CSV table of C-alpha atoms in Angstrom, one decimal:
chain,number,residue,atom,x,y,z
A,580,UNK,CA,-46.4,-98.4,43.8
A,581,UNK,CA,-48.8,-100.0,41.2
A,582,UNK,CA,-47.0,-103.1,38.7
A,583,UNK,CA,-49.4,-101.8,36.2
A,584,UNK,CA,-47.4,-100.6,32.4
A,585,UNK,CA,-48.2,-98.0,31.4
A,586,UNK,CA,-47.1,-96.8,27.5
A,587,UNK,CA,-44.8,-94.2,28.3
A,588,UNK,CA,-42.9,-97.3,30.2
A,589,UNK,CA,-42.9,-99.6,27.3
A,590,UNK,CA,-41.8,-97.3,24.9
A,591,UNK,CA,-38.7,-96.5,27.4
A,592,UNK,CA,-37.5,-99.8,28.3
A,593,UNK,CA,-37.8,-100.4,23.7
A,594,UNK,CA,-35.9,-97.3,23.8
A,595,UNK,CA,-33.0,-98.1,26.6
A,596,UNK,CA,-32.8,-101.6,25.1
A,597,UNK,CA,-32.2,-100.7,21.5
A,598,UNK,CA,-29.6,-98.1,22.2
A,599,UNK,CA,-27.6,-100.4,24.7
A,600,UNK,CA,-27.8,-102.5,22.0
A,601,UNK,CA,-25.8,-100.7,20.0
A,602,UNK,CA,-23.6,-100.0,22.8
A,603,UNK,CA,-23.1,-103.8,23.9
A,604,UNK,CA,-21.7,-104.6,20.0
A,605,UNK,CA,-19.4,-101.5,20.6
A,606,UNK,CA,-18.2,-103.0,23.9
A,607,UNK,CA,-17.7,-106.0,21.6
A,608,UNK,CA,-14.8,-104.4,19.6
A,609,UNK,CA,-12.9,-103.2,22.9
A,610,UNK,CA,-13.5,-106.2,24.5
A,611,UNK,CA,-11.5,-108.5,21.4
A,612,UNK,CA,-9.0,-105.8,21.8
A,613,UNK,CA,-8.4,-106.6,25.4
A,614,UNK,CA,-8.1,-109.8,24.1
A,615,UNK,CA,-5.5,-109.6,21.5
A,616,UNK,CA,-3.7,-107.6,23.8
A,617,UNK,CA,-4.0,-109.7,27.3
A,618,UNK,CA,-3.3,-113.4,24.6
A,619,UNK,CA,0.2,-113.0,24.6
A,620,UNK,CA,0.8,-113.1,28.3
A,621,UNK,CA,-1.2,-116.2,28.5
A,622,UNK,CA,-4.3,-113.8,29.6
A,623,UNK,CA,-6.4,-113.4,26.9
A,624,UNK,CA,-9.6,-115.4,28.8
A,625,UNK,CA,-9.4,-111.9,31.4
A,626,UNK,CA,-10.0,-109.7,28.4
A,627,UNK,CA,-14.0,-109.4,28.4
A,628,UNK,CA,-14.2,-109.7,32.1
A,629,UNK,CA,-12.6,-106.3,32.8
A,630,UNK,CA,-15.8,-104.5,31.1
A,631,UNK,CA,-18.3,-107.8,31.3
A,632,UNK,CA,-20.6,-105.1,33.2
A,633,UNK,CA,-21.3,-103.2,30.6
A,634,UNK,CA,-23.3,-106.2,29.0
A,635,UNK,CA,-25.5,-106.0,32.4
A,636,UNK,CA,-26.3,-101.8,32.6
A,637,UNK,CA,-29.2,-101.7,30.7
A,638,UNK,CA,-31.0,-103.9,33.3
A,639,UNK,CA,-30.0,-102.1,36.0
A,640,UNK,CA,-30.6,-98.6,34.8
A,641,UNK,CA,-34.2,-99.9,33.0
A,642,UNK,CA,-35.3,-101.3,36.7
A,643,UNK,CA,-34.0,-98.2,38.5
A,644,UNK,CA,-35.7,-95.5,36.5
A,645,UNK,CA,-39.4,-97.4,36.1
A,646,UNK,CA,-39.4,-99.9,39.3
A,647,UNK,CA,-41.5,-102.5,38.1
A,648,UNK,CA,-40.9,-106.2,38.5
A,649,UNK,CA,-39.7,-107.5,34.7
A,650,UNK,CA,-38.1,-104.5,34.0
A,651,UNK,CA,-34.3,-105.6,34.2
A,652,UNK,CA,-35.4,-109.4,32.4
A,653,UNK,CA,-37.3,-107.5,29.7
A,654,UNK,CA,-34.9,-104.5,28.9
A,655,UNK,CA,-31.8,-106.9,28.8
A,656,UNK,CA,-33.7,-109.7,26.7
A,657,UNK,CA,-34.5,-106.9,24.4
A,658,UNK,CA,-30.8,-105.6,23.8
A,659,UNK,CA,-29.7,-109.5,23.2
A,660,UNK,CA,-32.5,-109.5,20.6
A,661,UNK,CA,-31.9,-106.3,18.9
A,662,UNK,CA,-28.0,-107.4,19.0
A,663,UNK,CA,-28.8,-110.8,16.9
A,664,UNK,CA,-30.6,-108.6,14.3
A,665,UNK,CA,-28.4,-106.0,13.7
A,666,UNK,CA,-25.5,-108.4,13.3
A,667,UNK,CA,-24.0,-109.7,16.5
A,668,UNK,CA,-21.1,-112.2,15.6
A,669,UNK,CA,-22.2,-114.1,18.8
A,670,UNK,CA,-25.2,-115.3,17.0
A,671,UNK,CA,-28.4,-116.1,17.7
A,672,UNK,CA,-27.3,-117.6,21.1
A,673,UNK,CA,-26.9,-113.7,22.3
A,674,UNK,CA,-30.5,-114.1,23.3
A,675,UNK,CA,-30.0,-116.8,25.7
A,676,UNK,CA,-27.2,-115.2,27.6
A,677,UNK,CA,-29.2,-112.1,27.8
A,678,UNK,CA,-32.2,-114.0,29.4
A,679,UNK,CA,-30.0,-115.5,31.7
A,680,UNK,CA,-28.2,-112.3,32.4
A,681,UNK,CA,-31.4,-110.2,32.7
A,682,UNK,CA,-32.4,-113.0,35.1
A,683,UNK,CA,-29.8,-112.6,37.3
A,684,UNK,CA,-30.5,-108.7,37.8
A,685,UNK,CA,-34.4,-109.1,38.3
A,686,UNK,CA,-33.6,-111.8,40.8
A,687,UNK,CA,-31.7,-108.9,43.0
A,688,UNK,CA,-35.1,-106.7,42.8
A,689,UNK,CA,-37.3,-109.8,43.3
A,690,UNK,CA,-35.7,-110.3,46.9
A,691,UNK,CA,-36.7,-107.1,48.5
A,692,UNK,CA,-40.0,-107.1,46.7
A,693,UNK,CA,-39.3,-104.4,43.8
A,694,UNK,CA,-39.5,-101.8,46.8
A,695,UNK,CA,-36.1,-101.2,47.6
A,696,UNK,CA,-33.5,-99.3,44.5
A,697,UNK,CA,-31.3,-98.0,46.9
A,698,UNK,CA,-27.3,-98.0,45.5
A,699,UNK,CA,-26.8,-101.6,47.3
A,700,UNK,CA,-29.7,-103.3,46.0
A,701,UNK,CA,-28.3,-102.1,42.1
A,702,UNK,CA,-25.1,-103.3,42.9
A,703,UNK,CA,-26.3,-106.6,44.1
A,704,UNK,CA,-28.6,-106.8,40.9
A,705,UNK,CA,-25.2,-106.2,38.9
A,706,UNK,CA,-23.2,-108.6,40.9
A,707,UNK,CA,-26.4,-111.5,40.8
A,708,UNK,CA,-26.0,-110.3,36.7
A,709,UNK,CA,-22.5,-111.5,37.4
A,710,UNK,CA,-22.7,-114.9,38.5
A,711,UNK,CA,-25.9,-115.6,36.8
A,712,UNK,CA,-23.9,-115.3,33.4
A,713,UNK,CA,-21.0,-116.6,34.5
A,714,UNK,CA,-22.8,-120.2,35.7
A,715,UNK,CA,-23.8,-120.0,32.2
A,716,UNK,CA,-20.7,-119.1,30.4
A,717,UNK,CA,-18.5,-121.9,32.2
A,718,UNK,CA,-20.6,-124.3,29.9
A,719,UNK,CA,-21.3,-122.5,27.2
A,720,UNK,CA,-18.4,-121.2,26.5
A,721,UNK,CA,-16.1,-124.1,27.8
A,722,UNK,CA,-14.3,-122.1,30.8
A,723,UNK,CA,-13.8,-125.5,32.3
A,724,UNK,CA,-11.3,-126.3,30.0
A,725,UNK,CA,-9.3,-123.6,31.9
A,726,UNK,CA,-7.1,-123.9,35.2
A,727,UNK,CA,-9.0,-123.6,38.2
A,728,UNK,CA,-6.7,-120.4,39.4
A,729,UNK,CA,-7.8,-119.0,35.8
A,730,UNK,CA,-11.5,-119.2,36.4
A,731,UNK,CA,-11.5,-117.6,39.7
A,732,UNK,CA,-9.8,-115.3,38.6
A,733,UNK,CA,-12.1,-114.6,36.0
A,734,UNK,CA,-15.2,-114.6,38.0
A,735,UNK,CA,-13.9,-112.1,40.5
A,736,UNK,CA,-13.3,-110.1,38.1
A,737,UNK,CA,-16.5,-110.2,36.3
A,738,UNK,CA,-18.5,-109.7,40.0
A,739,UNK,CA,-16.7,-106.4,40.5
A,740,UNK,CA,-17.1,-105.4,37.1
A,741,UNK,CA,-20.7,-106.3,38.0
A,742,UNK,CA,-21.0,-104.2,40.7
A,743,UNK,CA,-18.9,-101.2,38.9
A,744,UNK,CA,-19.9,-101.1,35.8
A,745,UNK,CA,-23.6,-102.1,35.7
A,746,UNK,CA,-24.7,-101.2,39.4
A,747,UNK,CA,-23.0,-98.0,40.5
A,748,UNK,CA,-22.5,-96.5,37.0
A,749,UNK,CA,-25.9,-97.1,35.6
A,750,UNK,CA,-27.3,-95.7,38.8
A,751,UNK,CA,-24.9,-92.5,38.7
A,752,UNK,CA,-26.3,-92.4,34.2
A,753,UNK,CA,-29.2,-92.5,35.6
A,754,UNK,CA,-29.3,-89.7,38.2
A,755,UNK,CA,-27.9,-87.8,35.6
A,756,UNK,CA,-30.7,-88.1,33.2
A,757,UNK,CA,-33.0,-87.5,36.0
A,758,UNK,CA,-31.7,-84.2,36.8
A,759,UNK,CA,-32.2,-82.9,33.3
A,760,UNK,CA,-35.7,-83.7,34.1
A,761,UNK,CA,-36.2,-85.9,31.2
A,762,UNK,CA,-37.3,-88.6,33.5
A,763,UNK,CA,-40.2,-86.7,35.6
A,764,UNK,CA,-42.7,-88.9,34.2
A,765,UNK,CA,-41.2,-91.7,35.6
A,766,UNK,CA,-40.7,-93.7,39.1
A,767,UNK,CA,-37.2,-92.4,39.3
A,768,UNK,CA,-38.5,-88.5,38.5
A,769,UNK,CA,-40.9,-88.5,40.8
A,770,UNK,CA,-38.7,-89.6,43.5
A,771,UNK,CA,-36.1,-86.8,42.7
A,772,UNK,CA,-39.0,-84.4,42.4
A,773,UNK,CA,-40.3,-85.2,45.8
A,774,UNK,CA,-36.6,-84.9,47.5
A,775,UNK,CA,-36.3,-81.6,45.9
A,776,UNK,CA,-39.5,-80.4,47.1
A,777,UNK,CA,-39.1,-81.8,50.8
A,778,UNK,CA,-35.8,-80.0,50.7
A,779,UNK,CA,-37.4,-76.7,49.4
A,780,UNK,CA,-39.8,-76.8,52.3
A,781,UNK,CA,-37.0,-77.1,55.0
């Protein structure tokens, strides 16, 4: 498989990343409703962790569909980007935690070489997504001011949400749009074309 872009790729991953954008600021109003309604019982810090995946999908599904290596850092940085200039209310900081975020999903695909995109390897990428951000967010968001049963708690969470919502749903969206045949022209389309045509010929 050649690392070389090709246009059709670029314009995709602009594409994914601009629409998750808009998905990642929707995610924001359910996650401050979680919020508001986990605060009173003392859990309001759980709220965004439940659906904290969500933030990760677009890497995983960008990487998936055109298996080349930046494709999870760039598609996430993207997102975070497009989310500052349409208005995020986290700010201009957004950006950073995408980074980070999108470098904790490439560094799954880095390990095996950007060869292997099999449902474990997405789900890893989702769960590295995971702790990546979280390292980050006990700093910049202050989670050490929390108990230590608190914090646990919220980074288990955040790892299967990880795993859940970035890694085995964005590979199951995925498949999806693959089977419409939307993808064909892609890593991911080509790979479902082939199975199709092996099992054809059986």
């Amino acid at each position: 498989m050649t690392n070389k872009w090709h246009l059709k790729e670029i314009v995709l991953l602009s594409i994914l990343g601009v629409v998750f954008a808009v998905i990642y600021l929707l995610a924001y109003g359910v996650g401050q409703g979680l919020v508001g309604f986990l605060t009173p019982f003392g859990l309001g810090p759980l709220g965004y962790e439940f659906i904290f995946g969500i933030w990760f999908i677009v890497s995983i599904i960008a990487a998936y569909i055109i298996r080349k290596p930046g494709a999870a850092f760039t598609s996430e940085l993207i997102a975070g980007t497009v989310q500052v200039l349409i208005g995020s209310p986290a700010g201009p900081m957004l950006i950073i935690s995408a980074a980070i975020q999108g470098l904790g999903a490439e560094f799954a695909f880095a390990v095996t070489k950007w060869r292997d995109y099999r449902l474990r390897v997405l789900i890893a990428a989702g769960v590295f997504a995971a702790v990546f951000s979280f390292v980050w967010h006990f700093y910049q968001s202050g989670f050490f001011a929390y108990a230590i049963g608190l914090v646990a708690v919220m980074f288990i969470i955040r790892i299967i949400s990880g795993a859940l919502l970035a890694g085995l749903l964005g590979k199951w969206i995925s498949d999806q749009l693959a089977k419409t045949g939307v993808l064909r022209g892609y890593a991911l389309g080509k790979e479902l074309q082939k199975k199709r045509e092996r099992n054809d010929a059986a």
